[in-house]
Short mmCIF file of N, CA and C in Angstrom, two decimals:
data_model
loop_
_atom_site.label_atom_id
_atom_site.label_comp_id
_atom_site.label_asym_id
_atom_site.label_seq_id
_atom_site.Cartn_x
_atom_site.Cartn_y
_atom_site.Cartn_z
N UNK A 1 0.82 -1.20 0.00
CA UNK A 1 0.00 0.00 0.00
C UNK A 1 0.86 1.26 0.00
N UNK A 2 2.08 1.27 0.83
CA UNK A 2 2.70 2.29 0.73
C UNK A 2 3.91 2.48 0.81
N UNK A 3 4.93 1.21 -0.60
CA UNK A 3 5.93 0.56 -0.62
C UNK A 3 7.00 1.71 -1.25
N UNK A 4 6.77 3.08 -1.26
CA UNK A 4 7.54 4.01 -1.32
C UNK A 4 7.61 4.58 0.18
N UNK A 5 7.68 4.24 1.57
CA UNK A 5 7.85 4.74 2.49
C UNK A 5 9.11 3.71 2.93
N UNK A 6 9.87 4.33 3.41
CA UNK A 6 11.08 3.57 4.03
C UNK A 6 11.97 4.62 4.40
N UNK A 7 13.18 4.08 5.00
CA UNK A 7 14.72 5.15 5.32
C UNK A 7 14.68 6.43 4.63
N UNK A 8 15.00 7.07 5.29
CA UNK A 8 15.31 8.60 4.25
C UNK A 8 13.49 9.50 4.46
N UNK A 9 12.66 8.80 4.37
CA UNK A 9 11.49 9.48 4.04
C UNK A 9 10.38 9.00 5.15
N UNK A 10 11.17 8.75 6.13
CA UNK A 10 9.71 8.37 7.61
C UNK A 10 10.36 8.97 8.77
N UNK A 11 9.74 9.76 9.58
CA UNK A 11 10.36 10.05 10.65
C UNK A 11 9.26 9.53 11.81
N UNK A 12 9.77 9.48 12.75
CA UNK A 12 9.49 8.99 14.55
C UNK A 12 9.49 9.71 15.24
N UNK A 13 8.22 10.29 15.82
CA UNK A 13 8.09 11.32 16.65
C UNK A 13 6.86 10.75 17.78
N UNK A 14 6.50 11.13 18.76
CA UNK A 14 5.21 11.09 19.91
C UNK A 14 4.49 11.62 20.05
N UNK A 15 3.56 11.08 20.22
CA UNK A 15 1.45 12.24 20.57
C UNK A 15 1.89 11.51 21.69
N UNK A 16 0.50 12.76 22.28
CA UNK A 16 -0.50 12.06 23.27
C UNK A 16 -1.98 12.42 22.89
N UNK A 17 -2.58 11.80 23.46
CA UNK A 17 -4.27 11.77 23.78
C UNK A 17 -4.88 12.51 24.95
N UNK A 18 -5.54 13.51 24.59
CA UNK A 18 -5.99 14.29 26.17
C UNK A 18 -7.78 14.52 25.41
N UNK A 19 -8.54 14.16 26.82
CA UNK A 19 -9.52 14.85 26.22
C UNK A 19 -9.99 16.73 25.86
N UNK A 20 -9.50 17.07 26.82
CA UNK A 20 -9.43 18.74 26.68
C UNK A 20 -8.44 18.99 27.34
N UNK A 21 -7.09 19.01 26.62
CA UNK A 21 -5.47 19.25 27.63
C UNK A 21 -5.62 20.96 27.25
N UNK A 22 -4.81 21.47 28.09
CA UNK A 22 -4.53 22.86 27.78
C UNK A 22 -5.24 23.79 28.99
N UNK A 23 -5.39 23.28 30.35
CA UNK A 23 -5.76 24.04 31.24
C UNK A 23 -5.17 24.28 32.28
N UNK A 24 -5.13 25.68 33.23
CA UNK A 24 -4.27 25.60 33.98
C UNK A 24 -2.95 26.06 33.80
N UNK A 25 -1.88 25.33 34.39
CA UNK A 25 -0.70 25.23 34.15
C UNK A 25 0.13 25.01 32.64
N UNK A 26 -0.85 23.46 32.49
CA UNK A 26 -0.66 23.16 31.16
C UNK A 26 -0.18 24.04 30.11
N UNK A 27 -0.83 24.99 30.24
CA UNK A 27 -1.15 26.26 28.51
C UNK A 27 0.36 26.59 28.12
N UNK A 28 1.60 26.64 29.57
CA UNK A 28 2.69 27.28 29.25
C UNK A 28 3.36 26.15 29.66
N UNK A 29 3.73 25.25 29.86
CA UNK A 29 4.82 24.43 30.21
C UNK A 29 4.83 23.21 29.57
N UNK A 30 3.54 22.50 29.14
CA UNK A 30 3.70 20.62 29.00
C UNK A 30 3.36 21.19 27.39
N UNK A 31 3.23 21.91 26.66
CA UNK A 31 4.01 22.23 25.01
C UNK A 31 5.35 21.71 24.95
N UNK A 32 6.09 22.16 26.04
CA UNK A 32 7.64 22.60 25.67
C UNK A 32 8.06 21.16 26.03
N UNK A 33 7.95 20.42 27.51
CA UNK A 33 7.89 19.48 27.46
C UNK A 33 7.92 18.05 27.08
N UNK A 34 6.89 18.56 25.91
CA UNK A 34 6.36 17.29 25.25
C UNK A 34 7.36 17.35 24.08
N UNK A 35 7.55 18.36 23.75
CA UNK A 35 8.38 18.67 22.64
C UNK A 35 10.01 18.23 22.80
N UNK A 36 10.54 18.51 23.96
CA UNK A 36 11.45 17.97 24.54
C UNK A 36 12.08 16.35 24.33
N UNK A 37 10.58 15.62 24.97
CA UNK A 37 10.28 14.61 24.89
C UNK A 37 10.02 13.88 23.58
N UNK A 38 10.49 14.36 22.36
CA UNK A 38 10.01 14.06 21.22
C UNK A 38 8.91 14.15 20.68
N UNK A 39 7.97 15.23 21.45
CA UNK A 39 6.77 14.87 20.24
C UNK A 39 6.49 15.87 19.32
N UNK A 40 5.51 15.26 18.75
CA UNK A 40 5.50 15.78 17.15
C UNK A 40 4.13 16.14 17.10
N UNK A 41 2.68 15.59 17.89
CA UNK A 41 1.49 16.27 17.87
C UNK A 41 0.61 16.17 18.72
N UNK A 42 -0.18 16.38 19.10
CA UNK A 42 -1.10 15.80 20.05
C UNK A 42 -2.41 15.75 19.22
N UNK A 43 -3.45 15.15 20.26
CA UNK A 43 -4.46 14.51 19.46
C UNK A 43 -5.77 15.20 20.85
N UNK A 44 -6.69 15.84 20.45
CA UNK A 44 -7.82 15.65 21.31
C UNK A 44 -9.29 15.70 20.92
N UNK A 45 -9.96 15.84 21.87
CA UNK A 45 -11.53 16.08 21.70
C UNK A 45 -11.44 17.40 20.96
N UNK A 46 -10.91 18.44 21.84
CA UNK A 46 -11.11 19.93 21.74
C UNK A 46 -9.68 20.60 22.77
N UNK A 47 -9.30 21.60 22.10
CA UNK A 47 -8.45 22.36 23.31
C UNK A 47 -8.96 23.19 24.33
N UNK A 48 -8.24 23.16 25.65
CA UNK A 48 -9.26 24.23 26.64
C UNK A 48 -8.63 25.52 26.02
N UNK A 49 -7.78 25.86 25.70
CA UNK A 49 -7.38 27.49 25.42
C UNK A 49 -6.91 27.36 24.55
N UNK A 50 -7.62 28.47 23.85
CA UNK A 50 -6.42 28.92 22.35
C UNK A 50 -5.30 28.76 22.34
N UNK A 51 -4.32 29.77 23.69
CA UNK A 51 -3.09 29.48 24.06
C UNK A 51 -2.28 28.13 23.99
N UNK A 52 -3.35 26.98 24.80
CA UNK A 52 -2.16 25.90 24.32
C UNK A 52 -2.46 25.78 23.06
N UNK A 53 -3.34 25.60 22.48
CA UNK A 53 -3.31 25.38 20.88
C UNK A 53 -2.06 25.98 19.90
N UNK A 54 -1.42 27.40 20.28
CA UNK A 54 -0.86 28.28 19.77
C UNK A 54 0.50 27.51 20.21
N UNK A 55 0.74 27.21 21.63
CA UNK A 55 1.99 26.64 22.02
C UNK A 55 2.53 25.49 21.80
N UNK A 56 1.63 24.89 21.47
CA UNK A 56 1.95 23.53 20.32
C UNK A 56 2.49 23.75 19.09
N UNK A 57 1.64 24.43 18.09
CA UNK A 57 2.09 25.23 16.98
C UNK A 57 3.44 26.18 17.22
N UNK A 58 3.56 27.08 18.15
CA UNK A 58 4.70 27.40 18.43
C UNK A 58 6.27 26.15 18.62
N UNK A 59 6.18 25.02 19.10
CA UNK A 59 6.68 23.98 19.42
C UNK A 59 7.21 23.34 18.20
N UNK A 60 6.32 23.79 17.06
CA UNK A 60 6.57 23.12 15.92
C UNK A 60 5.29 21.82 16.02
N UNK A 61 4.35 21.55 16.77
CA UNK A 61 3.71 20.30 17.24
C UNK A 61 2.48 20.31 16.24
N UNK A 62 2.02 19.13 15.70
CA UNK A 62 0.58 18.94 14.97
C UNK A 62 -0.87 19.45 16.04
N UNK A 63 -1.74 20.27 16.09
CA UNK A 63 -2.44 20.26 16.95
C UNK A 63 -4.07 19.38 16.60
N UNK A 64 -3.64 17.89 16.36
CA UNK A 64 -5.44 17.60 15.56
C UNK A 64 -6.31 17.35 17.08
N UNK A 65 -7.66 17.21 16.31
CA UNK A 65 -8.61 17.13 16.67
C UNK A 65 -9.19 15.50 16.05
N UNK A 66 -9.94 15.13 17.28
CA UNK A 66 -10.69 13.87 16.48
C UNK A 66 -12.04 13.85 16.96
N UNK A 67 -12.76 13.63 16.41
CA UNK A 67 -14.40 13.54 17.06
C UNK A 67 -14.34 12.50 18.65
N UNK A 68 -15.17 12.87 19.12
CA UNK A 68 -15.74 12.49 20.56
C UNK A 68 -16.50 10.95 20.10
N UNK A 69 -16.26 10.26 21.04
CA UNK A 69 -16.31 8.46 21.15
C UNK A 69 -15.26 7.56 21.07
N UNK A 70 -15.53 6.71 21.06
CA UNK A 70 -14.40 5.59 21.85
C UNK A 70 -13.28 5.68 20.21
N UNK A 71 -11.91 5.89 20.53
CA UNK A 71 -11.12 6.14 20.35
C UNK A 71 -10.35 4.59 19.49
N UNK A 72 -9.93 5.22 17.89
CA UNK A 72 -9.75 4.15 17.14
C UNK A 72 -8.35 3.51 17.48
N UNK A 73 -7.48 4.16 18.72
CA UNK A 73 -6.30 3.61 18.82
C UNK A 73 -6.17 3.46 20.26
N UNK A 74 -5.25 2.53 20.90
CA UNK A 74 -4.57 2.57 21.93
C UNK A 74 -3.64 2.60 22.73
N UNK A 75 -3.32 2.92 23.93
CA UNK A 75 -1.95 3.24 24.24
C UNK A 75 -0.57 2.14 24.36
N UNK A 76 -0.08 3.18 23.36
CA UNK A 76 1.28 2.40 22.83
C UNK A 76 1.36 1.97 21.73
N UNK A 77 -0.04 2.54 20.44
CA UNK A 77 -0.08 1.91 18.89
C UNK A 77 1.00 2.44 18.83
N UNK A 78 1.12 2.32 17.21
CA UNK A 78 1.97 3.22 16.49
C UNK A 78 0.44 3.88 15.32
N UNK A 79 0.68 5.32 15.04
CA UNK A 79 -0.24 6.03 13.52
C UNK A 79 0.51 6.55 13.01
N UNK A 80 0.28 5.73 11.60
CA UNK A 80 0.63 6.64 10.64
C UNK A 80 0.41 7.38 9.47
N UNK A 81 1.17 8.57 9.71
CA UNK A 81 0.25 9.79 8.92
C UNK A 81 1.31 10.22 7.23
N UNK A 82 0.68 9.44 6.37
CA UNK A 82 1.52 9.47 5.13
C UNK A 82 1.47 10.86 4.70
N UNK A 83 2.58 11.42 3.70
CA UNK A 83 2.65 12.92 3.19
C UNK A 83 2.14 13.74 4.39
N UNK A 84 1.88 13.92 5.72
CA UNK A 84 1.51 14.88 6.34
C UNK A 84 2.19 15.88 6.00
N UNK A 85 3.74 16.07 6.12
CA UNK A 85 4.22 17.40 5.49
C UNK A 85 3.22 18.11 4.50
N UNK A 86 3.34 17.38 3.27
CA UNK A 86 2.50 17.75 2.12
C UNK A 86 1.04 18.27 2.35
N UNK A 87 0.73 17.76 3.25
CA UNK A 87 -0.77 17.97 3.54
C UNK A 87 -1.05 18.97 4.48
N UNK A 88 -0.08 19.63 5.74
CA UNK A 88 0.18 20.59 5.95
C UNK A 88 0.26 22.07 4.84
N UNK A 89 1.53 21.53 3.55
CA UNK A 89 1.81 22.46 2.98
C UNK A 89 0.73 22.45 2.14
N UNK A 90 0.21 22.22 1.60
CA UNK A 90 -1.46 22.16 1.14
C UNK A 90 -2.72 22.87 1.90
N UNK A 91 -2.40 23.39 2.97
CA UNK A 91 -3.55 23.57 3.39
C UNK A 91 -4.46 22.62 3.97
N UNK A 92 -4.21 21.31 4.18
CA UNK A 92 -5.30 20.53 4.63
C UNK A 92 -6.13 20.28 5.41
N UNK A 93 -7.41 20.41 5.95
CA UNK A 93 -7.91 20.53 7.36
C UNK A 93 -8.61 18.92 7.78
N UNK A 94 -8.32 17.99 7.31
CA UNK A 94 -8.04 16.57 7.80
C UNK A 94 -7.65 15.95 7.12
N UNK A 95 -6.66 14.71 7.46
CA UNK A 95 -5.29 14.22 7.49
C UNK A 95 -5.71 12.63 7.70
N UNK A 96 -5.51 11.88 6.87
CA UNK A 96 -5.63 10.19 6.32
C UNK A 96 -4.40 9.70 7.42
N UNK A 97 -4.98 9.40 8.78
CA UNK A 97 -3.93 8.49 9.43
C UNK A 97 -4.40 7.28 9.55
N UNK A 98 -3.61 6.18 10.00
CA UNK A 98 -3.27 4.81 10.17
C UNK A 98 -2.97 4.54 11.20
N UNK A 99 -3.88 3.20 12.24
CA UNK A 99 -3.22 2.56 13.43
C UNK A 99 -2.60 1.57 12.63
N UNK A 100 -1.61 1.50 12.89
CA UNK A 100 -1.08 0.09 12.57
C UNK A 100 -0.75 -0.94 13.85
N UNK A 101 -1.83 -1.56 12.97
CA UNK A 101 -2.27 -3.08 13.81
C UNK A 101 -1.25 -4.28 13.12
N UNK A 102 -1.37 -5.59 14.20
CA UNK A 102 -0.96 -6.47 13.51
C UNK A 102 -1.06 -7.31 12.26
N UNK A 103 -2.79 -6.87 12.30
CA UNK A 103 -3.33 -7.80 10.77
C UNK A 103 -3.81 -6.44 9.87
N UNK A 104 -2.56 -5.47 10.13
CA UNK A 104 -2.73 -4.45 9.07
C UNK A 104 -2.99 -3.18 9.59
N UNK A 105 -3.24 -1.86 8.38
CA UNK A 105 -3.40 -0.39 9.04
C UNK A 105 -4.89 -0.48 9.10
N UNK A 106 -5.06 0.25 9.88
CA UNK A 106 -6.61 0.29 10.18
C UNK A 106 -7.03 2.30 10.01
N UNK A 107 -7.85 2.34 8.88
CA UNK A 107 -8.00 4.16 8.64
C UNK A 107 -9.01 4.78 10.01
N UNK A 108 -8.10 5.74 9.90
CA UNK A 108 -8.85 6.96 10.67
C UNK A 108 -8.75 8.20 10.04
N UNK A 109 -9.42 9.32 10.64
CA UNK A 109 -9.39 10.75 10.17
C UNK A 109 -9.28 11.65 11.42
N UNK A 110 -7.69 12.46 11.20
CA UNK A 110 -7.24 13.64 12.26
C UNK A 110 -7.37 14.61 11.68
N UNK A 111 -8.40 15.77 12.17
CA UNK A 111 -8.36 17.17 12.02
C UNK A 111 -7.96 18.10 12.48
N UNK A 112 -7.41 19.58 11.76
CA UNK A 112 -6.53 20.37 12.50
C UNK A 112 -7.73 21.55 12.65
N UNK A 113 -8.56 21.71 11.93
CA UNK A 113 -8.65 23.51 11.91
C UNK A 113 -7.65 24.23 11.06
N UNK A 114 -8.52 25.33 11.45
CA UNK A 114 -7.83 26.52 10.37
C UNK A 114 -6.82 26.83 11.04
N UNK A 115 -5.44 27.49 10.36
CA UNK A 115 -4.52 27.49 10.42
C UNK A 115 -4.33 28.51 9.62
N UNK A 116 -3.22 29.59 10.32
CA UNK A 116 -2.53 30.86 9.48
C UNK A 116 -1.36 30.21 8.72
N UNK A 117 -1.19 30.94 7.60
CA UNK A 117 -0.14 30.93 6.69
C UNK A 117 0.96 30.56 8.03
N UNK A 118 1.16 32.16 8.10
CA UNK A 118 2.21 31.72 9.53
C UNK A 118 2.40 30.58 10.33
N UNK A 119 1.86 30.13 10.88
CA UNK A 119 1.49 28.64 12.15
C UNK A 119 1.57 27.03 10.88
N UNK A 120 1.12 27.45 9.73
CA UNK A 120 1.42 26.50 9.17
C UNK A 120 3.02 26.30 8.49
N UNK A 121 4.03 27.45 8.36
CA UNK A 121 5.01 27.82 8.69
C UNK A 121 5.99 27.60 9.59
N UNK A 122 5.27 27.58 10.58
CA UNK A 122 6.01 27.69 11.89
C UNK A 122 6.25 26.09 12.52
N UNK A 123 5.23 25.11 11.79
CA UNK A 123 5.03 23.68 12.06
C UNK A 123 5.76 23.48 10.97
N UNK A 124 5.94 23.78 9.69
CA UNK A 124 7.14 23.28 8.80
C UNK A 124 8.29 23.46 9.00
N UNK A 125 8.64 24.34 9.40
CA UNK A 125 10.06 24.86 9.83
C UNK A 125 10.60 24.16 11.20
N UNK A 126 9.18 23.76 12.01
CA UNK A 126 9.93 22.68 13.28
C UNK A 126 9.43 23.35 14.54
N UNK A 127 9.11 25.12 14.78
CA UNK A 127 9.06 25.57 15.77
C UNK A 127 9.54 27.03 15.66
N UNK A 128 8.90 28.24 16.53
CA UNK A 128 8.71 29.53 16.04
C UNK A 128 10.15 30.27 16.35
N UNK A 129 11.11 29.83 16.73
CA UNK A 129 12.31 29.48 16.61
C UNK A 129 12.99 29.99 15.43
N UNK A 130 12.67 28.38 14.93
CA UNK A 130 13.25 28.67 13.77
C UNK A 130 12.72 29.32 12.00
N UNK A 131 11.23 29.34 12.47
CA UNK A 131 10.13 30.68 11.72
C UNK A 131 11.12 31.75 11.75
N UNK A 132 11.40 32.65 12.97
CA UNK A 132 11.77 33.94 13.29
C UNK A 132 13.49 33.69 12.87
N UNK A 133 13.93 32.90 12.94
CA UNK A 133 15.67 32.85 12.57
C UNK A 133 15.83 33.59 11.41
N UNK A 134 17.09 34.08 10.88
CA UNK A 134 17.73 34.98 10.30
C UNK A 134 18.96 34.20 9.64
N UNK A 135 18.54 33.88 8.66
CA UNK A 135 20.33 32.96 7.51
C UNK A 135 20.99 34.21 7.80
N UNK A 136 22.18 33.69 7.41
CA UNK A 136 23.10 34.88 6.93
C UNK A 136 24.33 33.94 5.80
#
């Protein structure tokens, strides 16, 4: 199914699953964190604040969304999300991922929302970091 993915062209990164993360404390610290920690997006119902939403995106982090009910993966799958770059740089506002199970990938659908030029930028480049950096 997707015998052009291998070395050179897959990377390994970490979600988590929250039902409404982003309250509290959260909004400024478990972005950076997680990011630390290798990850690459998180996944929820809904965010409690814009802010963490923004600090994910700031992080360089995927911020999707998945509809409410019992949850097509579990802890410790692996998903995978083919061309996401591409589908980022496209504009896309949901994203063809994969649990991969033992007797195969099993489809799901992760949504982001709207997204500024900028923030979609700022997740290609890795983090607002390196958005705002200066070549010389």
């Amino acid at each position: 199914m997707f015998s052009d993915v291998g070395e050179g062209n897959l990377g390994v990164g970490s979600t988590i699953f929250a039902v409404k993360p982003g309250d509290g404390s959260a909004r400024e610290q478990a972005a950076s964190c997680q990011k630390v920690l290798g990850g690459w997006a998180n996944i929820a119902n809904e965010y409690a604040t814009k802010r963490y939403r923004s600090n994910l995106i700031n992080w360089g982090m995927l911020p999707f969304i998945i509809d409410k009910g019992e949850l097509p993966f579990t802890n410790g799958d692996y998903l995978f999300l083919p061309n996401v770059r591409t589908a980022v740089e496209e504009k896309a506002s949901s994203f063809d991922a994969y649990v991969v199970k033992e007797d195969g990938l099993k489809k799901m659908t992760l949504k982001m929302g709207e997204l500024t030029d900028d923030e979609r930028e700022i997740i290609l480049k890795g983090c607002l970091i390196n958005f705002n950096r200066v070549d010389e």
